[in-house]
PDB file of C-alpha atoms in Angstrom:
ATOM      1  CA  UNK A   1     142.828 -73.750  32.277  1.00  0.00           C
ATOM      2  CA  UNK A   2     139.889 -74.536  30.030  1.00  0.00           C
ATOM      3  CA  UNK A   3     139.688 -78.245  30.831  1.00  0.00           C
ATOM      4  CA  UNK A   4     141.099 -81.353  29.248  1.00  0.00           C
ATOM      5  CA  UNK A   5     140.987 -81.836  25.504  1.00  0.00           C
ATOM      6  CA  UNK A   6     138.646 -84.479  24.067  1.00  0.00           C
ATOM      7  CA  UNK A   7     140.240 -87.613  22.588  1.00  0.00           C
ATOM      8  CA  UNK A   8     140.164 -88.213  18.835  1.00  0.00           C
ATOM      9  CA  UNK A   9     137.362 -90.756  19.139  1.00  0.00           C
ATOM     10  CA  UNK A  10     135.210 -88.503  21.319  1.00  0.00           C
ATOM     11  CA  UNK A  11     131.531 -89.448  21.621  1.00  0.00           C
ATOM     12  CA  UNK A  12     129.450 -87.757  19.003  1.00  0.00           C
ATOM     13  CA  UNK A  13     132.260 -87.853  16.445  1.00  0.00           C
ATOM     14  CA  UNK A  14     133.470 -84.321  17.207  1.00  0.00           C
ATOM     15  CA  UNK A  15     137.011 -83.522  16.208  1.00  0.00           C
ATOM     16  CA  UNK A  16     138.794 -81.889  19.152  1.00  0.00           C
ATOM     17  CA  UNK A  17     139.948 -78.300  18.963  1.00  0.00           C
ATOM     18  CA  UNK A  18     143.714 -78.296  18.380  1.00  0.00           C
ATOM     19  CA  UNK A  19     144.270 -74.628  19.168  1.00  0.00           C
ATOM     20  CA  UNK A  20     147.085 -74.057  21.633  1.00  0.00           C
ATOM     21  CA  UNK A  21     146.386 -73.097  25.211  1.00  0.00           C
ATOM     22  CA  UNK A  22     146.171 -69.332  25.731  1.00  0.00           C
ATOM     23  CA  UNK A  23     148.991 -67.685  27.646  1.00  0.00           C
ATOM     24  CA  UNK A  24     148.444 -66.829  31.290  1.00  0.00           C
ATOM     25  CA  UNK A  25     147.646 -63.181  30.493  1.00  0.00           C
ATOM     26  CA  UNK A  26     144.771 -64.170  28.170  1.00  0.00           C
ATOM     27  CA  UNK A  27     143.562 -66.832  30.599  1.00  0.00           C
ATOM     28  CA  UNK A  28     143.570 -64.303  33.474  1.00  0.00           C
ATOM     29  CA  UNK A  29     141.938 -61.607  31.310  1.00  0.00           C
ATOM     30  CA  UNK A  30     139.143 -64.035  30.467  1.00  0.00           C
ATOM     31  CA  UNK A  31     138.416 -64.810  34.113  1.00  0.00           C
ATOM     32  CA  UNK A  32     138.700 -61.177  35.214  1.00  0.00           C
ATOM     33  CA  UNK A  33     136.297 -60.247  32.399  1.00  0.00           C
ATOM     34  CA  UNK A  34     133.815 -62.837  33.632  1.00  0.00           C
ATOM     35  CA  UNK A  35     134.449 -61.711  37.211  1.00  0.00           C
ATOM     36  CA  UNK A  36     133.461 -58.191  36.185  1.00  0.00           C
ATOM     37  CA  UNK A  37     130.217 -59.664  34.842  1.00  0.00           C
ATOM     38  CA  UNK A  38     129.546 -61.398  38.160  1.00  0.00           C
ATOM     39  CA  UNK A  39     130.187 -58.197  40.120  1.00  0.00           C
ATOM     40  CA  UNK A  40     127.905 -56.333  37.685  1.00  0.00           C
ATOM     41  CA  UNK A  41     125.183 -58.918  38.231  1.00  0.00           C
ATOM     42  CA  UNK A  42     125.568 -58.545  41.989  1.00  0.00           C
ATOM     43  CA  UNK A  43     125.352 -54.744  41.723  1.00  0.00           C
ATOM     44  CA  UNK A  44     122.199 -54.958  39.615  1.00  0.00           C
ATOM     45  CA  UNK A  45     120.582 -57.554  41.879  1.00  0.00           C
ATOM     46  CA  UNK A  46     121.282 -55.393  44.929  1.00  0.00           C
ATOM     47  CA  UNK A  47     119.616 -52.427  43.252  1.00  0.00           C
ATOM     48  CA  UNK A  48     116.631 -54.486  42.131  1.00  0.00           C
ATOM     49  CA  UNK A  49     116.182 -56.109  45.539  1.00  0.00           C
ATOM     50  CA  UNK A  50     115.231 -52.785  47.118  1.00  0.00           C
ATOM     51  CA  UNK A  51     111.645 -52.717  45.866  1.00  0.00           C
ATOM     52  CA  UNK A  52     110.649 -49.916  48.225  1.00  0.00           C
ATOM     53  CA  UNK A  53     113.341 -47.669  46.774  1.00  0.00           C
ATOM     54  CA  UNK A  54     112.182 -48.492  43.227  1.00  0.00           C
ATOM     55  CA  UNK A  55     108.579 -47.637  44.132  1.00  0.00           C
ATOM     56  CA  UNK A  56     109.678 -44.378  45.783  1.00  0.00           C
ATOM     57  CA  UNK A  57     111.684 -43.476  42.694  1.00  0.00           C
ATOM     58  CA  UNK A  58     108.648 -44.098  40.465  1.00  0.00           C
ATOM     59  CA  UNK A  59     106.478 -42.014  42.809  1.00  0.00           C
ATOM     60  CA  UNK A  60     109.052 -39.222  42.710  1.00  0.00           C
ATOM     61  CA  UNK A  61     109.174 -39.260  38.906  1.00  0.00           C
ATOM     62  CA  UNK A  62     105.381 -39.399  38.416  1.00  0.00           C
ATOM     63  CA  UNK A  63     103.312 -38.790  41.563  1.00  0.00           C
ATOM     64  CA  UNK A  64     100.030 -39.130  39.615  1.00  0.00           C
ATOM     65  CA  UNK A  65     100.421 -42.884  39.078  1.00  0.00           C
ATOM     66  CA  UNK A  66      97.911 -45.147  40.821  1.00  0.00           C
ATOM     67  CA  UNK A  67      99.167 -47.916  43.093  1.00  0.00           C
ATOM     68  CA  UNK A  68      98.282 -50.492  40.422  1.00  0.00           C
ATOM     69  CA  UNK A  69     100.363 -48.609  37.823  1.00  0.00           C
ATOM     70  CA  UNK A  70     103.295 -48.277  40.211  1.00  0.00           C
ATOM     71  CA  UNK A  71     103.204 -52.002  41.027  1.00  0.00           C
ATOM     72  CA  UNK A  72     102.905 -52.947  37.361  1.00  0.00           C
ATOM     73  CA  UNK A  73     105.749 -50.636  36.339  1.00  0.00           C
ATOM     74  CA  UNK A  74     107.949 -51.923  39.169  1.00  0.00           C
ATOM     75  CA  UNK A  75     107.267 -55.580  38.376  1.00  0.00           C
ATOM     76  CA  UNK A  76     107.777 -55.198  34.634  1.00  0.00           C
ATOM     77  CA  UNK A  77     110.908 -53.102  35.183  1.00  0.00           C
ATOM     78  CA  UNK A  78     112.399 -55.751  37.451  1.00  0.00           C
ATOM     79  CA  UNK A  79     111.551 -58.511  34.960  1.00  0.00           C
ATOM     80  CA  UNK A  80     113.047 -56.643  32.005  1.00  0.00           C
ATOM     81  CA  UNK A  81     116.162 -55.803  34.033  1.00  0.00           C
ATOM     82  CA  UNK A  82     116.598 -59.455  35.068  1.00  0.00           C
ATOM     83  CA  UNK A  83     116.256 -60.673  31.474  1.00  0.00           C
ATOM     84  CA  UNK A  84     118.729 -58.031  30.310  1.00  0.00           C
ATOM     85  CA  UNK A  85     121.187 -59.040  33.046  1.00  0.00           C
ATOM     86  CA  UNK A  86     121.021 -62.712  32.061  1.00  0.00           C
ATOM     87  CA  UNK A  87     121.543 -61.788  28.405  1.00  0.00           C
ATOM     88  CA  UNK A  88     124.534 -59.612  29.257  1.00  0.00           C
ATOM     89  CA  UNK A  89     126.069 -62.357  31.416  1.00  0.00           C
ATOM     90  CA  UNK A  90     125.737 -64.817  28.530  1.00  0.00           C
ATOM     91  CA  UNK A  91     127.403 -62.329  26.185  1.00  0.00           C
ATOM     92  CA  UNK A  92     130.264 -61.823  28.645  1.00  0.00           C
ATOM     93  CA  UNK A  93     130.809 -65.598  28.788  1.00  0.00           C
ATOM     94  CA  UNK A  94     130.582 -65.928  24.998  1.00  0.00           C
ATOM     95  CA  UNK A  95     133.069 -63.123  24.328  1.00  0.00           C
ATOM     96  CA  UNK A  96     135.424 -64.369  27.053  1.00  0.00           C
ATOM     97  CA  UNK A  97     135.414 -67.895  25.643  1.00  0.00           C
ATOM     98  CA  UNK A  98     135.919 -66.699  22.066  1.00  0.00           C
ATOM     99  CA  UNK A  99     138.782 -64.507  23.230  1.00  0.00           C
ATOM    100  CA  UNK A 100     140.419 -67.453  25.034  1.00  0.00           C
ATOM    101  CA  UNK A 101     140.230 -69.460  21.802  1.00  0.00           C
ATOM    102  CA  UNK A 102     142.227 -66.810  19.975  1.00  0.00           C
ATOM    103  CA  UNK A 103     139.517 -64.803  18.193  1.00  0.00           C
ATOM    104  CA  UNK A 104     141.034 -61.373  17.692  1.00  0.00           C
ATOM    105  CA  UNK A 105     137.638 -59.792  16.994  1.00  0.00           C
ATOM    106  CA  UNK A 106     136.517 -60.887  20.485  1.00  0.00           C
ATOM    107  CA  UNK A 107     139.704 -59.443  21.991  1.00  0.00           C
ATOM    108  CA  UNK A 108     139.137 -56.116  20.246  1.00  0.00           C
ATOM    109  CA  UNK A 109     135.472 -56.053  21.279  1.00  0.00           C
ATOM    110  CA  UNK A 110     136.328 -56.856  24.914  1.00  0.00           C
ATOM    111  CA  UNK A 111     138.959 -54.106  24.938  1.00  0.00           C
ATOM    112  CA  UNK A 112     136.516 -51.582  23.466  1.00  0.00           C
ATOM    113  CA  UNK A 113     133.820 -52.537  25.988  1.00  0.00           C
ATOM    114  CA  UNK A 114     136.341 -52.301  28.833  1.00  0.00           C
ATOM    115  CA  UNK A 115     137.387 -48.833  27.684  1.00  0.00           C
ATOM    116  CA  UNK A 116     133.792 -47.688  27.308  1.00  0.00           C
ATOM    117  CA  UNK A 117     132.858 -48.955  30.766  1.00  0.00           C
ATOM    118  CA  UNK A 118     135.837 -47.291  32.427  1.00  0.00           C
ATOM    119  CA  UNK A 119     135.174 -43.991  30.643  1.00  0.00           C
ATOM    120  CA  UNK A 120     131.469 -44.233  31.499  1.00  0.00           C
ATOM    121  CA  UNK A 121     132.234 -44.937  35.142  1.00  0.00           C
ATOM    122  CA  UNK A 122     134.636 -42.000  35.365  1.00  0.00           C
ATOM    123  CA  UNK A 123     132.102 -39.728  33.672  1.00  0.00           C
ATOM    124  CA  UNK A 124     129.330 -40.947  36.003  1.00  0.00           C
ATOM    125  CA  UNK A 125     131.426 -40.378  39.105  1.00  0.00           C
ATOM    126  CA  UNK A 126     132.390 -36.914  37.901  1.00  0.00           C
ATOM    127  CA  UNK A 127     128.780 -36.055  37.043  1.00  0.00           C
ATOM    128  CA  UNK A 128     127.480 -37.382  40.368  1.00  0.00           C
ATOM    129  CA  UNK A 129     130.146 -35.457  42.244  1.00  0.00           C
ATOM    130  CA  UNK A 130     129.258 -32.230  40.470  1.00  0.00           C
ATOM    131  CA  UNK A 131     125.517 -32.822  40.749  1.00  0.00           C
ATOM    132  CA  UNK A 132     125.819 -33.485  44.484  1.00  0.00           C
ATOM    133  CA  UNK A 133     127.347 -30.025  44.914  1.00  0.00           C
ATOM    134  CA  UNK A 134     124.821 -28.208  42.738  1.00  0.00           C
ATOM    135  CA  UNK A 135     121.506 -30.044  43.176  1.00  0.00           C
ATOM    136  CA  UNK A 136     119.550 -30.388  46.396  1.00  0.00           C
ATOM    137  CA  UNK A 137     119.640 -33.880  47.917  1.00  0.00           C
ATOM    138  CA  UNK A 138     115.951 -34.453  47.136  1.00  0.00           C
ATOM    139  CA  UNK A 139     116.649 -34.040  43.411  1.00  0.00           C
ATOM    140  CA  UNK A 140     119.378 -36.706  43.347  1.00  0.00           C
ATOM    141  CA  UNK A 141     118.198 -40.118  42.123  1.00  0.00           C
ATOM    142  CA  UNK A 142     118.670 -42.629  44.930  1.00  0.00           C
ATOM    143  CA  UNK A 143     119.263 -45.480  42.476  1.00  0.00           C
ATOM    144  CA  UNK A 144     122.500 -44.025  41.175  1.00  0.00           C
ATOM    145  CA  UNK A 145     124.239 -42.604  44.217  1.00  0.00           C
ATOM    146  CA  UNK A 146     124.320 -45.405  46.770  1.00  0.00           C
ATOM    147  CA  UNK A 147     127.787 -45.929  48.196  1.00  0.00           C
ATOM    148  CA  UNK A 148     127.675 -49.678  47.538  1.00  0.00           C
ATOM    149  CA  UNK A 149     126.750 -49.080  43.897  1.00  0.00           C
ATOM    150  CA  UNK A 150     129.632 -46.637  43.506  1.00  0.00           C
ATOM    151  CA  UNK A 151     132.017 -49.111  45.152  1.00  0.00           C
ATOM    152  CA  UNK A 152     130.920 -51.997  42.918  1.00  0.00           C
ATOM    153  CA  UNK A 153     131.136 -49.817  39.802  1.00  0.00           C
ATOM    154  CA  UNK A 154     134.673 -48.858  40.803  1.00  0.00           C
ATOM    155  CA  UNK A 155     135.583 -52.532  41.314  1.00  0.00           C
ATOM    156  CA  UNK A 156     134.189 -53.378  37.863  1.00  0.00           C
ATOM    157  CA  UNK A 157     136.140 -50.497  36.324  1.00  0.00           C
ATOM    158  CA  UNK A 158     139.316 -51.755  38.013  1.00  0.00           C
ATOM    159  CA  UNK A 159     138.731 -55.260  36.652  1.00  0.00           C
ATOM    160  CA  UNK A 160     138.157 -53.818  33.192  1.00  0.00           C
ATOM    161  CA  UNK A 161     141.419 -51.849  33.355  1.00  0.00           C
ATOM    162  CA  UNK A 162     143.233 -55.064  34.314  1.00  0.00           C
ATOM    163  CA  UNK A 163     141.622 -56.949  31.407  1.00  0.00           C
ATOM    164  CA  UNK A 164     142.574 -54.166  28.998  1.00  0.00           C
ATOM    165  CA  UNK A 165     146.207 -54.145  30.149  1.00  0.00           C
ATOM    166  CA  UNK A 166     146.481 -57.953  30.090  1.00  0.00           C
ATOM    167  CA  UNK A 167     145.193 -58.091  26.520  1.00  0.00           C
ATOM    168  CA  UNK A 168     147.843 -55.584  25.421  1.00  0.00           C
ATOM    169  CA  UNK A 169     150.756 -57.605  26.813  1.00  0.00           C
ATOM    170  CA  UNK A 170     153.268 -59.063  24.360  1.00  0.00           C
ATOM    171  CA  UNK A 171     152.373 -62.719  24.908  1.00  0.00           C
ATOM    172  CA  UNK A 172     148.683 -61.875  24.412  1.00  0.00           C
ATOM    173  CA  UNK A 173     149.359 -60.071  21.134  1.00  0.00           C
ATOM    174  CA  UNK A 174     151.529 -62.962  19.909  1.00  0.00           C
ATOM    175  CA  UNK A 175     148.843 -65.497  20.846  1.00  0.00           C
ATOM    176  CA  UNK A 176     146.178 -63.660  18.836  1.00  0.00           C
ATOM    177  CA  UNK A 177     148.538 -63.104  15.885  1.00  0.00           C
ATOM    178  CA  UNK A 178     149.457 -66.821  15.817  1.00  0.00           C
ATOM    179  CA  UNK A 179     145.795 -67.824  16.109  1.00  0.00           C
ATOM    180  CA  UNK A 180     144.971 -65.596  13.126  1.00  0.00           C
ATOM    181  CA  UNK A 181     147.802 -67.143  11.090  1.00  0.00           C
ATOM    182  CA  UNK A 182     146.567 -70.666  11.935  1.00  0.00           C
ATOM    183  CA  UNK A 183     143.078 -69.784  10.722  1.00  0.00           C
ATOM    184  CA  UNK A 184     144.360 -68.285   7.471  1.00  0.00           C
ATOM    185  CA  UNK A 185     146.960 -70.941   6.769  1.00  0.00           C
TER     186      UNK A 185
END
């Protein structure tokens, strides 16, 4: 699951972690959580890879920008988005690993983030559906309404629902309760 435990005389003098292995539901929730991060990275990279669309969107928002300003804004936006994506992926891994070690605060945080993402996705889909009926097609932002982006967001929401449900299962709750007792006692 998480790899073999280190022996007592491990190099570097580290004492091995003696926490029990997480149950299958926590193990699966951890990997589905990280899978959602990978799908989110793929969705973001696909959006950022269409430079022409990003430039057109900037031109649509502010047609008075010079070509130099458009290029600079596009390049800096891509760089900031890439740095943000890497930071988010690292946080996903950190929270998933802490959760698998029995940290209840990480479990609660992951569940809250899953719920927020699912609610946000549902709200976005509802808003896009209503906006598509009311607004002319030229007014719709092309970044948000691509069918692949909607599909990947739906996949991420499905993974988040699965993570949420797995973390509410009985063996998951017992694992986190026992881990909390071990830390206190």
